[in-house]
Coordinates of C-alpha atoms in Angstrom, one line a residue:
X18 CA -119.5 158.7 -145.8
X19 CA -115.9 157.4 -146.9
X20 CA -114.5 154.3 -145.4
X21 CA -112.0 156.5 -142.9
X22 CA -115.4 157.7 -141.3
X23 CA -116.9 154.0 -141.3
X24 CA -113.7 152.8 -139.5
X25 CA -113.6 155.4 -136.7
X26 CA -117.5 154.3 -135.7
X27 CA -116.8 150.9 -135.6
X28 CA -113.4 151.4 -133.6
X29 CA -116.3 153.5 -131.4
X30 CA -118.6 151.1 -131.2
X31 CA -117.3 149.3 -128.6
X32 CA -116.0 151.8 -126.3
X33 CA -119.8 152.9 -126.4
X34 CA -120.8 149.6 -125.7
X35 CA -119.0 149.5 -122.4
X36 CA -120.0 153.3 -121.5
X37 CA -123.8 152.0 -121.9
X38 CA -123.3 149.1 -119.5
X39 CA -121.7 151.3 -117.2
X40 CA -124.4 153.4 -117.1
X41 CA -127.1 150.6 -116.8
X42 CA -125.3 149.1 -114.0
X43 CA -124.9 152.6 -112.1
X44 CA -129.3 152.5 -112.7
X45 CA -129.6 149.3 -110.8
X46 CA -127.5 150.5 -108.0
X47 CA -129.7 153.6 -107.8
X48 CA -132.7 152.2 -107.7
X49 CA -131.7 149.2 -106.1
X50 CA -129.2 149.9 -103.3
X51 CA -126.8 147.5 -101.6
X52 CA -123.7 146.8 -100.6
X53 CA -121.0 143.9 -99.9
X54 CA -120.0 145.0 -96.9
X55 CA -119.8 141.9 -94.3
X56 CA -121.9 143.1 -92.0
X57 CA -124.6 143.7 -95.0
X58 CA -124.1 139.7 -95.9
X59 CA -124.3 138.1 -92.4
X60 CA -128.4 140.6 -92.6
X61 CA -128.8 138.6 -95.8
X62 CA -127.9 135.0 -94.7
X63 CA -130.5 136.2 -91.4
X64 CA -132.9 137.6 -93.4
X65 CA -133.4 133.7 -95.7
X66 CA -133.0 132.0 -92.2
X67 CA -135.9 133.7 -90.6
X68 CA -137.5 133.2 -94.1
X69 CA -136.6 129.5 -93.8
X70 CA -138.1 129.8 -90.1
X71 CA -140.8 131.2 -90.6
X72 CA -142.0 128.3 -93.4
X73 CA -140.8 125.5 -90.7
X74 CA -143.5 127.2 -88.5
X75 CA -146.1 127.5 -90.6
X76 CA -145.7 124.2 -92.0
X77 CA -145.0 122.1 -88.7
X78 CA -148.9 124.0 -87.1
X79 CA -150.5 123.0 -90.7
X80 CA -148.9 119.2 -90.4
X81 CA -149.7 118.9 -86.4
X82 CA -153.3 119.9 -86.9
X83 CA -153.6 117.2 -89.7
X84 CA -151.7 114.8 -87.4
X85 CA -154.4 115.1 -84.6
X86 CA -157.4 115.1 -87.0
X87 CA -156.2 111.8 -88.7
X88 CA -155.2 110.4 -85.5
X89 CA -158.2 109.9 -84.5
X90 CA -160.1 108.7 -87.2
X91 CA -157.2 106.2 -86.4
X92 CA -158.1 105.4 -83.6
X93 CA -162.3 105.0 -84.7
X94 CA -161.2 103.0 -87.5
X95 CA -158.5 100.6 -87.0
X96 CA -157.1 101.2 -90.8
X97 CA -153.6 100.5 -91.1
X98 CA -153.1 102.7 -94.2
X99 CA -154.5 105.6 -92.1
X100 CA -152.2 104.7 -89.5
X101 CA -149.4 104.8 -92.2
X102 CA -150.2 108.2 -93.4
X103 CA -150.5 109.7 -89.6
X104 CA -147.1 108.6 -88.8
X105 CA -145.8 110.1 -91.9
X106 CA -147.0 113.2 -91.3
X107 CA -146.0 113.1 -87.5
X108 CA -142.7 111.9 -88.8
X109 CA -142.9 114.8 -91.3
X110 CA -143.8 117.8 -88.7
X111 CA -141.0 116.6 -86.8
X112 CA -138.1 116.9 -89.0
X113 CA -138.6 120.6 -88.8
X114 CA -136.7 120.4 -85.6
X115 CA -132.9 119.3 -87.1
X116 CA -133.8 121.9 -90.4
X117 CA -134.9 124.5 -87.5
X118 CA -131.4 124.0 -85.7
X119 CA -129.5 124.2 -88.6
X120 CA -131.1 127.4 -89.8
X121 CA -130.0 128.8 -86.3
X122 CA -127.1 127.3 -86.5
X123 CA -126.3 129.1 -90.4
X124 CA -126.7 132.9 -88.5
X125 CA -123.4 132.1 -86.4
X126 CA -120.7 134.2 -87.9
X127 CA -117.5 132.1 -89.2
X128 CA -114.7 131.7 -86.5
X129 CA -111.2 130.2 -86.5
X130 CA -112.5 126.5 -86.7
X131 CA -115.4 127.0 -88.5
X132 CA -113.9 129.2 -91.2
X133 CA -116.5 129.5 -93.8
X134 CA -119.4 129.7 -91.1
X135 CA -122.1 126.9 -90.6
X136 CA -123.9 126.6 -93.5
X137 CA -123.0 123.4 -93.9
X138 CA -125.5 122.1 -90.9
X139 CA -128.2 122.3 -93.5
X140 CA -126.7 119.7 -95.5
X141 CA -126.4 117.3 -92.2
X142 CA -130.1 118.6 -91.6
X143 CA -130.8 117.0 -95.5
X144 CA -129.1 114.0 -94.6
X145 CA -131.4 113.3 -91.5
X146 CA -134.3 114.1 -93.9
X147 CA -133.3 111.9 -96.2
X148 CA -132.6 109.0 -94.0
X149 CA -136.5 109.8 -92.2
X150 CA -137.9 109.1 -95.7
X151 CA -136.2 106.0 -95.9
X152 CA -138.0 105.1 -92.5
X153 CA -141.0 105.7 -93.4
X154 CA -140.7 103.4 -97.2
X155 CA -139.5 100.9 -94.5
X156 CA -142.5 101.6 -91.9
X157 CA -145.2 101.5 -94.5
X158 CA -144.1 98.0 -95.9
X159 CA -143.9 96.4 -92.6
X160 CA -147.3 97.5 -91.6
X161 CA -148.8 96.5 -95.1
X162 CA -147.1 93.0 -94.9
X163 CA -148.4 92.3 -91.3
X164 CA -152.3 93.4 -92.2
X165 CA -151.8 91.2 -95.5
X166 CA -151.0 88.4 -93.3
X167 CA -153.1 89.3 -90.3
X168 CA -156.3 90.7 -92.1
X169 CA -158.5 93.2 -90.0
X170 CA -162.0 95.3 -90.8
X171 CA -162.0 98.2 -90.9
X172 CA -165.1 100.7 -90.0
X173 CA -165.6 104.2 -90.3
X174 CA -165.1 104.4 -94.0
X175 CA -166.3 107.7 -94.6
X176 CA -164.5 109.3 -91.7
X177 CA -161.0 107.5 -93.0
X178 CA -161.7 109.2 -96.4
X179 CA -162.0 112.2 -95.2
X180 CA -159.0 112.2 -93.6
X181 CA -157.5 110.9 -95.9
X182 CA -158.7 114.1 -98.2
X183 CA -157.6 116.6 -95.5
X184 CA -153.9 114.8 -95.0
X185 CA -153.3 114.8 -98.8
X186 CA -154.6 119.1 -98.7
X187 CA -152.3 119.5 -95.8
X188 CA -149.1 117.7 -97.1
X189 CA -149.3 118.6 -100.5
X190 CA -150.0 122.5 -99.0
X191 CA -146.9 122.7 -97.1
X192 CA -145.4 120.3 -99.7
X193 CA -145.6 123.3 -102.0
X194 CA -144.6 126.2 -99.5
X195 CA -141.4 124.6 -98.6
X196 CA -140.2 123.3 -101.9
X197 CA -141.2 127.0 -103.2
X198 CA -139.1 128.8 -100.4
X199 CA -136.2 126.1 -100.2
X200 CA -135.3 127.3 -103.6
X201 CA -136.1 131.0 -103.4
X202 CA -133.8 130.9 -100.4
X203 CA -131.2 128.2 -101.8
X204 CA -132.0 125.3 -99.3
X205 CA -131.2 122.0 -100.7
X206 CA -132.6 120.4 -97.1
X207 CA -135.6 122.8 -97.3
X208 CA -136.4 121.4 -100.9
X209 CA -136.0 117.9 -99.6
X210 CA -138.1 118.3 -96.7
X211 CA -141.1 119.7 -99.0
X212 CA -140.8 116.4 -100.8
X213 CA -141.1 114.4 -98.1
X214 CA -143.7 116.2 -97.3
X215 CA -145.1 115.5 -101.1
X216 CA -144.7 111.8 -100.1
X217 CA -147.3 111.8 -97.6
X218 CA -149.8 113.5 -99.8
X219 CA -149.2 110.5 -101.8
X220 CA -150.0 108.6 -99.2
X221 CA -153.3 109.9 -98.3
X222 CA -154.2 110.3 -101.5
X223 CA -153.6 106.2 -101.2
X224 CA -155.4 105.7 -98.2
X225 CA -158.5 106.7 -100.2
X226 CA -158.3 104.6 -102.7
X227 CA -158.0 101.5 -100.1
X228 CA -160.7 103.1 -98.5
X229 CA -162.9 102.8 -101.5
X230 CA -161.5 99.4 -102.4
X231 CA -162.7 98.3 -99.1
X232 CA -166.3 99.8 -99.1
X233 CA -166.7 97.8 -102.1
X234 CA -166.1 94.4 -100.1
X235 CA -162.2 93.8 -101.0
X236 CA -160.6 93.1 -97.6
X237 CA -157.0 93.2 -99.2
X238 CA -157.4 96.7 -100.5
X239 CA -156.0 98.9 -97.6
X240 CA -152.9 96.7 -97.3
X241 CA -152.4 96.7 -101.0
X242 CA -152.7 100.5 -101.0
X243 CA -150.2 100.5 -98.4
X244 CA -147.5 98.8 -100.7
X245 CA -148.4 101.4 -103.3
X246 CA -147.6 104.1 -100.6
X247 CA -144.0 102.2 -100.1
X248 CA -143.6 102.9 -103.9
X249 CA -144.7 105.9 -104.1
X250 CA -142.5 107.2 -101.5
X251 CA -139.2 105.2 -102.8
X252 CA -139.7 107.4 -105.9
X253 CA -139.6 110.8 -103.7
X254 CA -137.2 109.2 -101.6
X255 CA -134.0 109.0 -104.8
X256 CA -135.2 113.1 -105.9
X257 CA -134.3 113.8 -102.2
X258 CA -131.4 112.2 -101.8
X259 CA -129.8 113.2 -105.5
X260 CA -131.0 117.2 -104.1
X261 CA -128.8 116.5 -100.9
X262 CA -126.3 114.6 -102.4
X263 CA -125.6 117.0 -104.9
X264 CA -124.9 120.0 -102.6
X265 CA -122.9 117.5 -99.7
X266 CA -120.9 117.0 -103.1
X267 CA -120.6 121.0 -103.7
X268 CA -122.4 120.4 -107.4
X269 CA -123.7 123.5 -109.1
X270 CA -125.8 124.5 -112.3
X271 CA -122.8 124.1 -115.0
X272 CA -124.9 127.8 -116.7
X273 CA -123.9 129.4 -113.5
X274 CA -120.3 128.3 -114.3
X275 CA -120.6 129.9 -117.8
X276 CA -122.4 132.4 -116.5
X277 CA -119.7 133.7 -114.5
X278 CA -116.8 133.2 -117.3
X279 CA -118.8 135.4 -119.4
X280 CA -119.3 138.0 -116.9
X281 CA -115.5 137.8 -116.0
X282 CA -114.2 138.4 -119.6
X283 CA -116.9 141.7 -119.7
X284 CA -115.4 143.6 -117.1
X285 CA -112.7 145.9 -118.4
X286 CA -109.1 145.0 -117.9
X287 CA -109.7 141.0 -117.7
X288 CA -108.0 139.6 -121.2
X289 CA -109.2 136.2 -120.5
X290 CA -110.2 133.6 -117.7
X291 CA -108.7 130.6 -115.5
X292 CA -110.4 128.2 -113.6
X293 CA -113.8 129.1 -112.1
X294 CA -115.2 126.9 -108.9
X295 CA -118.4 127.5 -107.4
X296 CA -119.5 125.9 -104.1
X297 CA -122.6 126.2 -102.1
X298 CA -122.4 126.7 -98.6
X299 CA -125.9 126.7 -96.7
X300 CA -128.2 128.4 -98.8
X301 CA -125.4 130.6 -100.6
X302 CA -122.6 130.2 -103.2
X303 CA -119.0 131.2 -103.2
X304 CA -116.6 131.3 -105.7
X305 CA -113.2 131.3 -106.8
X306 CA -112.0 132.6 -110.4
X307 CA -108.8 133.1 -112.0
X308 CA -108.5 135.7 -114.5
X309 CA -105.8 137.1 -116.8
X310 CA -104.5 140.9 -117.0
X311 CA -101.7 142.9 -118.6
X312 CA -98.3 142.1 -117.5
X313 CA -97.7 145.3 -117.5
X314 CA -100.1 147.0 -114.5
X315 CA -99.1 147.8 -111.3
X316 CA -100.3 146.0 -108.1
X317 CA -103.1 148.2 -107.5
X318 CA -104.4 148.6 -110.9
X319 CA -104.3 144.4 -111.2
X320 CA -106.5 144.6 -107.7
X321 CA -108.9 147.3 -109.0
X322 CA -109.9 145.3 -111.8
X323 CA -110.1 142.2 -109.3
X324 CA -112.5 143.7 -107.1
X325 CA -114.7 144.9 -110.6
X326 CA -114.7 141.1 -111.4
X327 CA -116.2 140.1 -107.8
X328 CA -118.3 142.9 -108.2
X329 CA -119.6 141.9 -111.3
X330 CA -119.8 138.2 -110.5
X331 CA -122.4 139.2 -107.3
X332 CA -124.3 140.9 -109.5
X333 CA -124.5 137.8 -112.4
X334 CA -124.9 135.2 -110.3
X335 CA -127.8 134.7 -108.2
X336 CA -127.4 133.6 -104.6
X337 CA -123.7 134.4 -104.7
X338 CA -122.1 136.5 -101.9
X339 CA -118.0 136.5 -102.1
X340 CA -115.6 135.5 -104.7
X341 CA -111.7 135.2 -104.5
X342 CA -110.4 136.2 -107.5
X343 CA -106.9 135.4 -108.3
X344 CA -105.0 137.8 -110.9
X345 CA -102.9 135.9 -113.3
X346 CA -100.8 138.1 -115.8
X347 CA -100.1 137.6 -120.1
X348 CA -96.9 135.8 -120.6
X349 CA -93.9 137.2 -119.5
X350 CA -89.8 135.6 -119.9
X351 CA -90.2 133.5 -116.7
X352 CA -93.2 131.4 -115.3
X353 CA -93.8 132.1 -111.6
X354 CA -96.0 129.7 -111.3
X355 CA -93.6 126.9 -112.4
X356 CA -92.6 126.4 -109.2
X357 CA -95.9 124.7 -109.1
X358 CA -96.4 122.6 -111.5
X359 CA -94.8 119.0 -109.8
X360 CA -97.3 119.5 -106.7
X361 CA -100.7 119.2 -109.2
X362 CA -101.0 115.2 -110.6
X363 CA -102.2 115.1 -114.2
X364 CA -105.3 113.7 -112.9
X365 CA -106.0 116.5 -110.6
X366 CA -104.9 119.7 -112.6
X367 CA -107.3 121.9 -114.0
X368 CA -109.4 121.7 -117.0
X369 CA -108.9 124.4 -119.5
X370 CA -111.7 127.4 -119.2
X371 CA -114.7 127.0 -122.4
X372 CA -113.6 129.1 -125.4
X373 CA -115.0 132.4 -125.8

């Protein structure tokens, strides 16, 4: 084969390239139908939120069944760190009620207020969450400081371990249901609200071992244990609030970022990329790109190849429902975007997009 023959496959190679991914992508939307239309969104945003629900439910019968059962071993026993973990997991069955509301809330469609809809009620949700942790770190010191200074006995010891055994299987069940649907679904506050509920597992898991400490004749035990618990849930307490601090602060996975340049500069017609911004908005993301095209195409031909870029950019990123894409052109004589450039600070103007 001469080198003329070599040159015209690799000048090929290429355009087959493109033609295969093409016809992958036309596979996937045969055997996996969709589409963007609105109406096809607001099912998907309803279909997590009764997904969401639905865990909430299940979670809050588990957590008020193990409420009841430790209650009253409570009430035969008199242990304080008992008492601790029962309140924790009342307090924990009823912050289902503010995630509940806000998963109602993130059905509404978006209105002339509320322009991008009311997602963010799951954040405020997180933040109640958050601050219900921090309760019970407070709660569980108080109570172990007080039975340090005012020592009690405590009977009943096999019946407090036993609870204690069924409130760590409880929590540390729906603990693992909620963290595990909270990020199939997206739900920063979810995620949070499975961690709390990984706390009071913690917390039972403590009340045994004060149990046992007491059963061998240390008096101090429970309330010790107790102080543990406050440690213990301190630590779950900063992952929660870094999960929903992250999201009221619209932060992202930076590979989603470069996930979505890459996809950008594969799509046919797009010469190069601008600024990307991704933000999280309930339990889905939205996005808004820049992208560069030939000078030289015609209004309708720059908008085809914008709609292939959100297109693309739905399918690449997961979670991901609408982008804006913005169609800049190559250079031409005069700037239009000069007219710009004294209303961005240095501070505040955009960092360059990664290289290629």
């Amino acid at each position: 084969m001469d080198g003329k023959q070599h040159a015209h496959h690799d000048h090929d190679r290429p355009a087959r390239t493109k033609r295969l991914k093409r016809l992958r992508h036309r596979l996937a939307h045969l055997f996996t139908p969709h589409s963007h239309e609105a109406g096809d969104k607001v099912d998907a945003a309803m279909e997590t939120s009764r997904e969401g629900l639905r865990t909430l439910w299940i979670s809050l019968v588990v957590l008020g069944v193990t409420t009841v059962v430790q209650a009253v071993i409570v009430a035969l026993s008199g242990s304080v760190a008992l008492l601790g973990d029962t309140v924790h997991n009342a307090a924990d069955a009823l912050t289902a009620v503010p995630l509940g509301i806000a998963f109602l809330l993130g059905r509404r469609a978006a209105d002339r207020r509320y322009t991008y809809g009311y997602g963010r009620a799951e954040d405020l949700a997180g933040v109640l969450i958050v601050a219900t942790i921090a309760a019970s770190a407070v709660l569980a010191a108080w109570t172990a400081v007080d039975r340090l200074l005012h020592p009690r006995d405590i009977t009943h010891l096999w019946a407090v371990s036993g609870a204690a055994l069924a409130g760590f299987a409880g929590n540390e069940w729906v603990a693992r249901y909620r963290i595990r649907t909270g990020r199939r679904i997206g739900s920063a506050a979810l995620v949070a609200d499975g961690l709390h509920a990984r706390t009071d597992g913690f917390t039972s898991l403590a009340v045994l071992l004060g149990a046992g400490g007491t059963a061998l004749g240390w008096r101090a035990a429970d309330p010790v244990v107790g102080l543990l618990i406050t440690l213990a849930i301190l630590m779950v307490l900063k992952d929660a609030a870094r999960e929903v601090y992250r999201r009221l602060m619209d932060s992202v996975d930076p590979e989603l970022v470069a996930t979505a340049h890459a996809t950008l500069r594969g799509v046919d017609g797009v010469l190069g990329t601008g600024q990307v911004r991704m933000r999280w908005i309930g339990h889905v993301l939205r996005a808004e790109a820049d992208i560069v095209v030939d000078a030289r195409l015609t209004v309708v031909e720059a908008h085809r190849i914008a709609v292939a870029a959100e297109h693309a950019l739905i399918h690449a990123v997961p979670r991901l429902t609408a982008a804006t894409v913005h169609t800049d052109h190559t250079a031409v004589e005069d700037d239009p975007h000069a007219t710009l450039h004294h209303h961005a600070p240095p501070a505040r103007r955009p960092a360059p997009a990664p290289a290629a």
